[in-house]
Coordinates of C-alpha atoms and ligand atoms in Angstrom, one line a residue:
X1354 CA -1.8 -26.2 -10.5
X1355 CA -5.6 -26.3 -10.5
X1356 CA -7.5 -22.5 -10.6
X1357 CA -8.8 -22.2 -6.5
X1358 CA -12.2 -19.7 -6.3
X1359 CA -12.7 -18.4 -3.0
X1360 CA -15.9 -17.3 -2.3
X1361 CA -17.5 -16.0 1.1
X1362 CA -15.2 -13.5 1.4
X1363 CA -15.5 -9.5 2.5
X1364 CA -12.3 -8.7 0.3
X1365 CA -10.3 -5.2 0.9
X1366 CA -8.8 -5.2 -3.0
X1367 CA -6.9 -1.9 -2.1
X1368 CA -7.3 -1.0 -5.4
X1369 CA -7.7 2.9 -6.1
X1370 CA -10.4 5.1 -7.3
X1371 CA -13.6 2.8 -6.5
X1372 CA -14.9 2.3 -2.6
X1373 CA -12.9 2.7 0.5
X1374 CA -10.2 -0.2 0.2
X1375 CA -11.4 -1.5 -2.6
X1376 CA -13.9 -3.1 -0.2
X1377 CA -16.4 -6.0 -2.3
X1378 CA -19.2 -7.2 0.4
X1379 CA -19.5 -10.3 -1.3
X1380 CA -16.6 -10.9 -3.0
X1381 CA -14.3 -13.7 -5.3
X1382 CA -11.0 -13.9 -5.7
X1383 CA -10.1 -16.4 -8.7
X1384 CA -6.4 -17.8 -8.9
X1385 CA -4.5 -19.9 -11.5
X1386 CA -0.5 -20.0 -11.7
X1387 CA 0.0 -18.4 -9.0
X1388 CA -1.3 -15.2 -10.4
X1389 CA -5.4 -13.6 -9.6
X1390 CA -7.3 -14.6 -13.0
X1391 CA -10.3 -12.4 -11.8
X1392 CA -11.8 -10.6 -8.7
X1393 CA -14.8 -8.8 -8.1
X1394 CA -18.6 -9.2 -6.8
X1395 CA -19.2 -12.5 -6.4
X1396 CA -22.8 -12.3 -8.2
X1397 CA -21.0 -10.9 -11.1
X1398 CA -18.3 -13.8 -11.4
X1399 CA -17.9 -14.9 -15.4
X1400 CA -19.4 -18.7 -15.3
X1401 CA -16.1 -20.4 -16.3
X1402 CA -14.4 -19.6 -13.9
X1403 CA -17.0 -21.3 -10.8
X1404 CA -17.2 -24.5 -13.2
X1405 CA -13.6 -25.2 -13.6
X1406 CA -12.3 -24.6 -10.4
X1407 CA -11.5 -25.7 -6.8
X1408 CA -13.5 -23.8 -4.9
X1409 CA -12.7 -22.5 -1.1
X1410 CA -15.1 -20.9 1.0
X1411 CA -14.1 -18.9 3.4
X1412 CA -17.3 -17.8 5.6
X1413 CA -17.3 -14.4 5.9
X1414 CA -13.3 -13.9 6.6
X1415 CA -11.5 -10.6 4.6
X1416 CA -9.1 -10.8 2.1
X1417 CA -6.1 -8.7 1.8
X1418 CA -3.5 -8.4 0.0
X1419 CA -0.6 -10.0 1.5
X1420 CA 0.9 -7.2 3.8
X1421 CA 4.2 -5.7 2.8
X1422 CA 7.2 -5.1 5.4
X1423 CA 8.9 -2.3 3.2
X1424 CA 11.8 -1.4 5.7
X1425 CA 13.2 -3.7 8.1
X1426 CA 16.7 -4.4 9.8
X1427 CA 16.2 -8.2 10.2
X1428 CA 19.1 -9.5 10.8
X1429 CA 21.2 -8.8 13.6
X1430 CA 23.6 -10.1 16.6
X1431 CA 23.0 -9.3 20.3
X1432 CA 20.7 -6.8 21.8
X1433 CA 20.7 -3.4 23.1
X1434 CA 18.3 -3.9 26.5
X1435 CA 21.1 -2.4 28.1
X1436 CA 20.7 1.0 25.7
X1437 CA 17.4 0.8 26.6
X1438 CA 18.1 1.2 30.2
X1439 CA 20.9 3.7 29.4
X1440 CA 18.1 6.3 27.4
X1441 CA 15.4 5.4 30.9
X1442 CA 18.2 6.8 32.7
X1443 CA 18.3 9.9 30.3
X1444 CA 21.1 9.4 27.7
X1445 CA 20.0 10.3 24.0
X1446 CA 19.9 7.8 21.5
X1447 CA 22.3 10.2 19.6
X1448 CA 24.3 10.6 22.9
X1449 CA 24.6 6.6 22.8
X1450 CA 25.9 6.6 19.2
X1451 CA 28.3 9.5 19.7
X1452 CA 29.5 7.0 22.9
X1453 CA 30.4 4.4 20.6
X1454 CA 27.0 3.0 21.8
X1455 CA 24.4 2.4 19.6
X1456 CA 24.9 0.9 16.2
X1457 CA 28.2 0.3 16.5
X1458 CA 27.5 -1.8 19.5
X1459 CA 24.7 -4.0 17.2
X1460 CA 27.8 -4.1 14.8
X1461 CA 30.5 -5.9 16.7
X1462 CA 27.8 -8.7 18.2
X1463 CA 27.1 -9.1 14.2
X1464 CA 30.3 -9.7 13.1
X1465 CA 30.9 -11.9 16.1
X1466 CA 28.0 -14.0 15.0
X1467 CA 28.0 -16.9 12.7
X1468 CA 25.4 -17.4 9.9
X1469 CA 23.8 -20.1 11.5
X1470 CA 22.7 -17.8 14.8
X1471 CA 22.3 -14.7 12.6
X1472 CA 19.7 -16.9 11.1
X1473 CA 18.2 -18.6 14.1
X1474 CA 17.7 -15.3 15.2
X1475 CA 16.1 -13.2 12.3
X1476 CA 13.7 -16.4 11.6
X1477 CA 12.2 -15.9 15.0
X1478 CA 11.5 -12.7 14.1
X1479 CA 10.1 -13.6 10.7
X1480 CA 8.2 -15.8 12.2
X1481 CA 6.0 -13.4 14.1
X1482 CA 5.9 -10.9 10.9
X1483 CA 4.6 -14.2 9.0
X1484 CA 1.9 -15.2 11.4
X1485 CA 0.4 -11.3 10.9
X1486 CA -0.1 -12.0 7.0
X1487 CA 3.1 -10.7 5.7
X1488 CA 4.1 -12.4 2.3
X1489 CA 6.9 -9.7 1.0
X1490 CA 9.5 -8.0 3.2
X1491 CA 12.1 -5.9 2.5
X1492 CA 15.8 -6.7 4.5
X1493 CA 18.7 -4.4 5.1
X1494 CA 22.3 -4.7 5.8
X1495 CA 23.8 -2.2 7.6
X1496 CA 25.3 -4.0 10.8
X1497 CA 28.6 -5.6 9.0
X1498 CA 30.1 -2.4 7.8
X1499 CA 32.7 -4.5 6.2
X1500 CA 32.8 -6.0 3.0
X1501 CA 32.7 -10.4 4.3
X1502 CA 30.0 -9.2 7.4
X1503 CA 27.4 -7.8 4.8
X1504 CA 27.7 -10.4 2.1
X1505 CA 27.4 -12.7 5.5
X1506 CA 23.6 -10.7 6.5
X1507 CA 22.8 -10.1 2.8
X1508 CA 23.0 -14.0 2.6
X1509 CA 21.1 -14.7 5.7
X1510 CA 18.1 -12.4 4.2
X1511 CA 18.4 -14.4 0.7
X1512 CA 18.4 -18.2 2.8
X1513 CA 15.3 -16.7 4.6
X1514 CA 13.2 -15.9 1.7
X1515 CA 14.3 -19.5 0.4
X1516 CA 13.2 -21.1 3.6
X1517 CA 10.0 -19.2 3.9
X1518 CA 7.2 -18.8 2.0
X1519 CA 7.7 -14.9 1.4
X1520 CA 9.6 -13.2 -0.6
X1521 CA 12.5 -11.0 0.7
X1522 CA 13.8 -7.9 -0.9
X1523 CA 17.7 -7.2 0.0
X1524 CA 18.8 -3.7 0.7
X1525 CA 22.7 -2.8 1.0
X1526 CA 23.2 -0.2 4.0
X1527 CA 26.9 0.0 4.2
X1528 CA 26.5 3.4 4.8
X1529 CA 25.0 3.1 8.1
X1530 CA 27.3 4.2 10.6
X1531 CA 31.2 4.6 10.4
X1532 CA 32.7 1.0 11.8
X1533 CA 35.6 1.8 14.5
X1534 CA 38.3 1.0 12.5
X1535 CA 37.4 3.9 10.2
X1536 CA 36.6 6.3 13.1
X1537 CA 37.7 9.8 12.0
X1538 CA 37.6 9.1 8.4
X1539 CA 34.1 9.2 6.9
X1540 CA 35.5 9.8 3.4
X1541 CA 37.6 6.5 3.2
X1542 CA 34.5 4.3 4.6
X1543 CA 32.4 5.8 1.6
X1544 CA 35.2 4.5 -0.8
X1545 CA 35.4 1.2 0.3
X1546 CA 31.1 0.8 0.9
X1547 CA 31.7 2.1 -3.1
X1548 CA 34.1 -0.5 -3.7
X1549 CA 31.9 -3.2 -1.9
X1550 CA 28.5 -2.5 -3.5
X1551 CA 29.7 -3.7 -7.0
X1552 CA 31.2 -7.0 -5.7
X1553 CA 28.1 -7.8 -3.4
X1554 CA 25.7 -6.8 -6.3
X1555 CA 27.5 -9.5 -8.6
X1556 CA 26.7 -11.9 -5.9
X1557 CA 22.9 -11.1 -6.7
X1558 CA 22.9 -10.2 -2.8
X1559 CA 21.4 -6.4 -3.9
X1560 CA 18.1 -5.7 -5.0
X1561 CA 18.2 -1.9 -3.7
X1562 CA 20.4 0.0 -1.9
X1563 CA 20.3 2.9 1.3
X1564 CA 22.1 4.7 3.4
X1565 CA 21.7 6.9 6.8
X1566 CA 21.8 10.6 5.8
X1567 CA 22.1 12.7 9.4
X1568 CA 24.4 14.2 11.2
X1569 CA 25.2 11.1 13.2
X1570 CA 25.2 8.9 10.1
X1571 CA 26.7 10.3 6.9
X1572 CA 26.6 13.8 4.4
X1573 CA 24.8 14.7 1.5
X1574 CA 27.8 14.8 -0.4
X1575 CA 28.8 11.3 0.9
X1576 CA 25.3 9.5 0.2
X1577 CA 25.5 11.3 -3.2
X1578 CA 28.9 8.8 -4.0
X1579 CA 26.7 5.8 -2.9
X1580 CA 23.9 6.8 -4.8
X1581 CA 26.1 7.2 -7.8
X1582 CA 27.7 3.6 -7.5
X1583 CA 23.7 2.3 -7.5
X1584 CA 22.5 4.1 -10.4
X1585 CA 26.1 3.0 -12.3
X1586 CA 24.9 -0.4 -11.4
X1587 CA 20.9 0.1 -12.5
X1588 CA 19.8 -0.2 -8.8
X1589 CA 16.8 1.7 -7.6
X1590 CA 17.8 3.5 -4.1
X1591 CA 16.1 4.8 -0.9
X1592 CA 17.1 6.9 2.1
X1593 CA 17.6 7.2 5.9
X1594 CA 16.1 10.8 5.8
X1595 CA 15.2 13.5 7.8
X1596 CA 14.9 11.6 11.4
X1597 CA 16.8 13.3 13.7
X1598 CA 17.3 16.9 11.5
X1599 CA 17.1 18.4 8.6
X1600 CA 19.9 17.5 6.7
X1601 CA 17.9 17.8 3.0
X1602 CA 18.7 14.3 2.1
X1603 CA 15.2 14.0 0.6
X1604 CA 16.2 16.2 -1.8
X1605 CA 19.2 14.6 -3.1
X1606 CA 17.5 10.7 -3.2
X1607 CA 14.6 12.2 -5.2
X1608 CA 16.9 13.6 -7.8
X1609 CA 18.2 9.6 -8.1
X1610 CA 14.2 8.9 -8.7
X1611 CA 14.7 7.5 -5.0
X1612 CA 11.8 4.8 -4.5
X1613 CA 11.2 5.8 -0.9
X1614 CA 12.7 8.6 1.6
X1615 CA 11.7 6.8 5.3
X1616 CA 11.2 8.4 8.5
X1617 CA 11.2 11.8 7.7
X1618 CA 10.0 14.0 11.2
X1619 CA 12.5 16.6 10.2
X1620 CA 11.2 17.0 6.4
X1621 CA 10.7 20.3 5.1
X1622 CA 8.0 21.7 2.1
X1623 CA 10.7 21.5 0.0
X1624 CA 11.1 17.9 0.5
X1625 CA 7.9 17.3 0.2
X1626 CA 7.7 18.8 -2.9
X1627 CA 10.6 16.9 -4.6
X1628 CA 9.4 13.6 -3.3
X1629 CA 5.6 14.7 -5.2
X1630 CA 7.8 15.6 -8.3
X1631 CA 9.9 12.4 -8.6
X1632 CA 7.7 9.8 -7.3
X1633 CA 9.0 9.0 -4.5
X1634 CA 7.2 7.6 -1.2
X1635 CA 6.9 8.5 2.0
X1636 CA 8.0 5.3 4.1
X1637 CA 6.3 6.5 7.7
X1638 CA 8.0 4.1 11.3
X1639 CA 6.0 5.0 13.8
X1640 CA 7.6 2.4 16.1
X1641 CA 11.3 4.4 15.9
X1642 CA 8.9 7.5 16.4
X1643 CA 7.9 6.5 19.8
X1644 CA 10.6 4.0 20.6
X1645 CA 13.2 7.1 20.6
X1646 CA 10.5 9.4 22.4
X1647 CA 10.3 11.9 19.0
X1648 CA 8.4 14.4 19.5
X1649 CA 8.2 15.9 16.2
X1650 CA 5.7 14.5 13.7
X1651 CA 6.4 13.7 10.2
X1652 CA 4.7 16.4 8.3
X1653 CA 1.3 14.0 6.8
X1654 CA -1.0 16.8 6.4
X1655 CA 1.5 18.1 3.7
X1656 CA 2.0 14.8 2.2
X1657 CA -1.3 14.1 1.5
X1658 CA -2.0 17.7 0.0
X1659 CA 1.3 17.4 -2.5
X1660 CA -0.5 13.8 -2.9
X1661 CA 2.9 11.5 -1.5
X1662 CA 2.0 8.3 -1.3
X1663 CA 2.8 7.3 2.3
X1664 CA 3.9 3.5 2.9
X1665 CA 4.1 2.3 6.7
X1666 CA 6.7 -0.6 8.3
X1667 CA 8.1 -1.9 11.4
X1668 CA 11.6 -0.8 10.6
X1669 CA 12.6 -4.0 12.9
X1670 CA 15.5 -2.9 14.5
X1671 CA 17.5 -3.5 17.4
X1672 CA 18.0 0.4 18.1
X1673 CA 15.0 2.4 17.8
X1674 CA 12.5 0.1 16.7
X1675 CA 12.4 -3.6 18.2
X1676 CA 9.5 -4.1 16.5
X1677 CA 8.0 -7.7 14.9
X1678 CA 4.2 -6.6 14.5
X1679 CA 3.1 -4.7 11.4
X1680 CA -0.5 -4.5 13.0
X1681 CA 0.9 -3.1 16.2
X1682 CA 2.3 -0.4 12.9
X1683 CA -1.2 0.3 11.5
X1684 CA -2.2 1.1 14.8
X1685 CA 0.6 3.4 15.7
X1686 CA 0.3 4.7 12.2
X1687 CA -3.6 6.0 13.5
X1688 CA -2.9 7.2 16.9
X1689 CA 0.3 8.6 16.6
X1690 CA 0.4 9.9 12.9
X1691 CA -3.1 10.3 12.9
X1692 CA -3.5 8.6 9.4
X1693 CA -6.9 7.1 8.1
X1694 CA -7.2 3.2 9.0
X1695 CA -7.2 3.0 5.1
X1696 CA -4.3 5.1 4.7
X1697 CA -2.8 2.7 6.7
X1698 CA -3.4 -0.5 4.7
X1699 CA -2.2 1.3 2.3
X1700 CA 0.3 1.7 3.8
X1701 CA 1.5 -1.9 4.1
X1702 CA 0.0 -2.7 1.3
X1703 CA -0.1 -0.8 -2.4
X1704 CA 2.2 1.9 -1.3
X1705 CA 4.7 -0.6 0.2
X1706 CA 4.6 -2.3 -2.9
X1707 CA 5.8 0.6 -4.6
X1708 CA 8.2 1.7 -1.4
X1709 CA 9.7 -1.4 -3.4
X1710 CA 9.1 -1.0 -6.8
X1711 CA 6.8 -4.3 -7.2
X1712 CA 4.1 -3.2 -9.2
X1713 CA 3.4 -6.8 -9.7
X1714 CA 1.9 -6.9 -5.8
X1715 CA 0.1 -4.8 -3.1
X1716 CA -3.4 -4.5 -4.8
X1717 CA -5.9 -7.7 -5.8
X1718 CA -6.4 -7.4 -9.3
X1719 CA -6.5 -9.4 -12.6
X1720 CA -2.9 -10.4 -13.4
X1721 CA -1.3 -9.4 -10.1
X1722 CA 0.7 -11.9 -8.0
X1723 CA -1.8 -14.0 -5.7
X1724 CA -0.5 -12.8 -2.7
X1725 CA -3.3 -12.4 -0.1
X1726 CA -4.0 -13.2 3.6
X1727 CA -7.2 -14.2 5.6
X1728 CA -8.5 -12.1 8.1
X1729 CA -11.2 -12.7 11.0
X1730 CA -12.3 -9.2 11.4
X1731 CA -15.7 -8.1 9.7
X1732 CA -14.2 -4.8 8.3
X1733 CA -10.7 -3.8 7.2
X1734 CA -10.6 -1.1 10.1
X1735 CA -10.5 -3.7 12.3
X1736 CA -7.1 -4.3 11.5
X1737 CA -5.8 -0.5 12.4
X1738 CA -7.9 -0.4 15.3
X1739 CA -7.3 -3.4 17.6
X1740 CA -3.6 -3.7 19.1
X1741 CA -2.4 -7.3 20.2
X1742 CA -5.3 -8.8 18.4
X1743 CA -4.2 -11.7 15.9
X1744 CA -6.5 -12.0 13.7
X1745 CA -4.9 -13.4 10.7
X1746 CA -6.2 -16.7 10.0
X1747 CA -3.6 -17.5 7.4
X1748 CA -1.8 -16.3 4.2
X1749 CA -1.0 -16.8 0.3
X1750 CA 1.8 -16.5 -1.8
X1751 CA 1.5 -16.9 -5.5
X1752 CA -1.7 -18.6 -4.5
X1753 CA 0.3 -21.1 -2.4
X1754 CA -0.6 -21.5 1.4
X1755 CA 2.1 -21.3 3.6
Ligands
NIG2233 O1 16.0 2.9 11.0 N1 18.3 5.3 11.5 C1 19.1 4.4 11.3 N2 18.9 3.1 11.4 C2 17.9 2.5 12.2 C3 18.4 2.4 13.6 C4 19.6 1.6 13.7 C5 20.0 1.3 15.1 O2 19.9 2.2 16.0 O3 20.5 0.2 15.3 C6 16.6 3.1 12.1 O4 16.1 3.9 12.9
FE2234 FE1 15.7 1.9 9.4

């Protein structure tokens, strides 16, 4: 394909260390094979590269990065309206679970679902993340709990990122709640999600792999097993942590050199501290925050001072977070967390990317996938401030328009 030069643009590179987001007034963005050749002020672009090129100007719109969806439970069966009413009328969400409520209940509509609705259903969803700029999105399992009903959502999430211009990163969440027919023994579950992981894996359904580490989900000592079965396999994991208690789960996934600990109200100094040492990010859902009523805040004053980068996502889910709008995320992010708008975009941008482990994506740079969306908002604040706006005016992955 031809090199594109877009020109007229306000472009939010994202890049660290210069201006705010990376912001260029009069910017360039320059893209051949599917990768950015160059980016910068557009008074400073190298003369090749407006010779050879097709150019497209875009009158004053921003450019992004293409936003990042770094923790999401796409696919699902059923609903859980009726949950909602149950918690209006003063039930818990952990009362719900210990009912037999909550997951569980998401578990059996999944299993009774074919592939073809799981699908119908999650595209819809995708479809509303697409239309915000979104052009990478991670997808969990987690609502099979048996060994056919994951590979079955693990393959729905693949067939997605095949019918969509995105890409979709698969995350195995076997350990996500205890399915009935291993009610009373958490221990034998672990096994077989241990057993499963390898055979999934060879199915190249796994890029990553999670569980739920809290009292209503499963131990340290049981997440440990899981972990152990990743790294035996080479893949990178993440954790459920710290959302309902304190359960020190951060600690344990940042000695794996987790890639992300998410949620995280409960987390302690110490936690903190681990996550600065090994790398790990912060993946911040303000949507479960105040879908579930929380009341405790993630501790962000500490992990910006132990410098944690601090990704933000939907965490689309049918249970505490049935959520399809990363703006509506950004904004949450501000006003409930009280990030920076920037911090924010970072958020969904270059510290998503590396929630991930894509180092290939989530800033505009020279060499980095050409994965960017169009904006008609004069300043990249614009985007954390407004809520129900939709201001993206379209998106581009590996320099291909959707
Ligand atoms: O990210 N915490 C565990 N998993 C989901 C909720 C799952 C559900 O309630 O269906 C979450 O909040
Ligand atoms: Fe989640």
């Amino acid at each position: 394909m031809s090199m594109q030069l877009w020109i007229g643009a306000r472009i939010a590179t994202m890049a660290e260390g210069g201006a705010p987001y990376g912001f260029i007034d009069d910017g360039a963005l320059v893209v051949e094979a599917g990768r950015i050749a160059w980016v910068g002020p557009r008074a400073e672009l190298p003369a090749h590269y407006a010779s050879g090129a097709q150019v497209h100007d875009v009158q004053g719109a921003l450019i992004t990065p293409g936003l990042i969806d770094c923790h999401t439970h796409l696919v699902w069966g059923g609903d859980r309206a009726r949950e909602f009413e149950l918690r209006l009328q003063g039930a818990s969400y952990e009362d719900i679970a210990k009912a037999g409520g909550g997951i569980v209940s998401t578990v059996k509509a999944t299993r009774a679902a074919d592939e073809a609705s799981l699908l119908a259903q999650a595209q819809r969803r995708l479809d509303a993340l697409l239309a915000e700029g979104v052009t990478t999105i991670e997808i969990k399992s987690g609502y099979g709990l048996s060994e056919e009903a994951e590979a079955k959502c693990l393959r729905v999430a693949r067939t997605l990122g095949q019918r969509n211009r995105l890409d979709v990163r698969t995350t195995f969440l076997g350990a996500h709640a205890l399915p009935p027919e291993f009610a009373g023994r958490a221990d034998d579950y672990i096994a077989e999600v241990v057993r499963m992981l390898p055979r999934l894996h060879e199915q190249g359904l796994v890029d990553a792999v999670d569980a739920f580490c809290e009292r209503i989900g499963f131990s340290v000592d049981q997440t440990r097993r899981v972990f152990e079965t990743a790294r035996a396999l080479g893949l990178p994991v993440k954790l459920h942590a710290e959302q309902l208690s304190d359960s020190a789960g951060t600690q344990l996934a940042a000695s794996f050199d987790a890639l992300s600990a998410d949620h995280l109200e409960w987390l302690s100094e110490e936690g903190v501290r681990a996550m600065a040492k090994a790398g790990t990010v912060a993946v911040l859902l303000p949507g479960a925050y105040y879908f579930i009523r929380e009341t405790r805040l993630p501790p962000v004053a500490l992990l910006r001072e132990h410098g944690v980068p601090m990704a933000v996502s939907t965490d689309c889910n049918p249970g505490t977070s049935p959520c399809t709008s990363l703006l509506l995320m950004l904004n949450m992010a501000c006003t409930l967390f009280r990030l920076t708008p920037e911090e924010a975009l970072a958020g969904v941008t270059r510290h998503a990317a590396r929630a991930l482990g894509l180092p290939d994506r989530g800033v505009l740079a020279a060499g980095l996938r050409a994965d960017f969306a169009l904006w008609d908002v004069e300043h990249p604040a614009q985007l954390a401030y407004a809520f129900g706006a939709r201001p993206c005016r379209g998106a581009f992955v590996q320099g291909q328009a959707r």
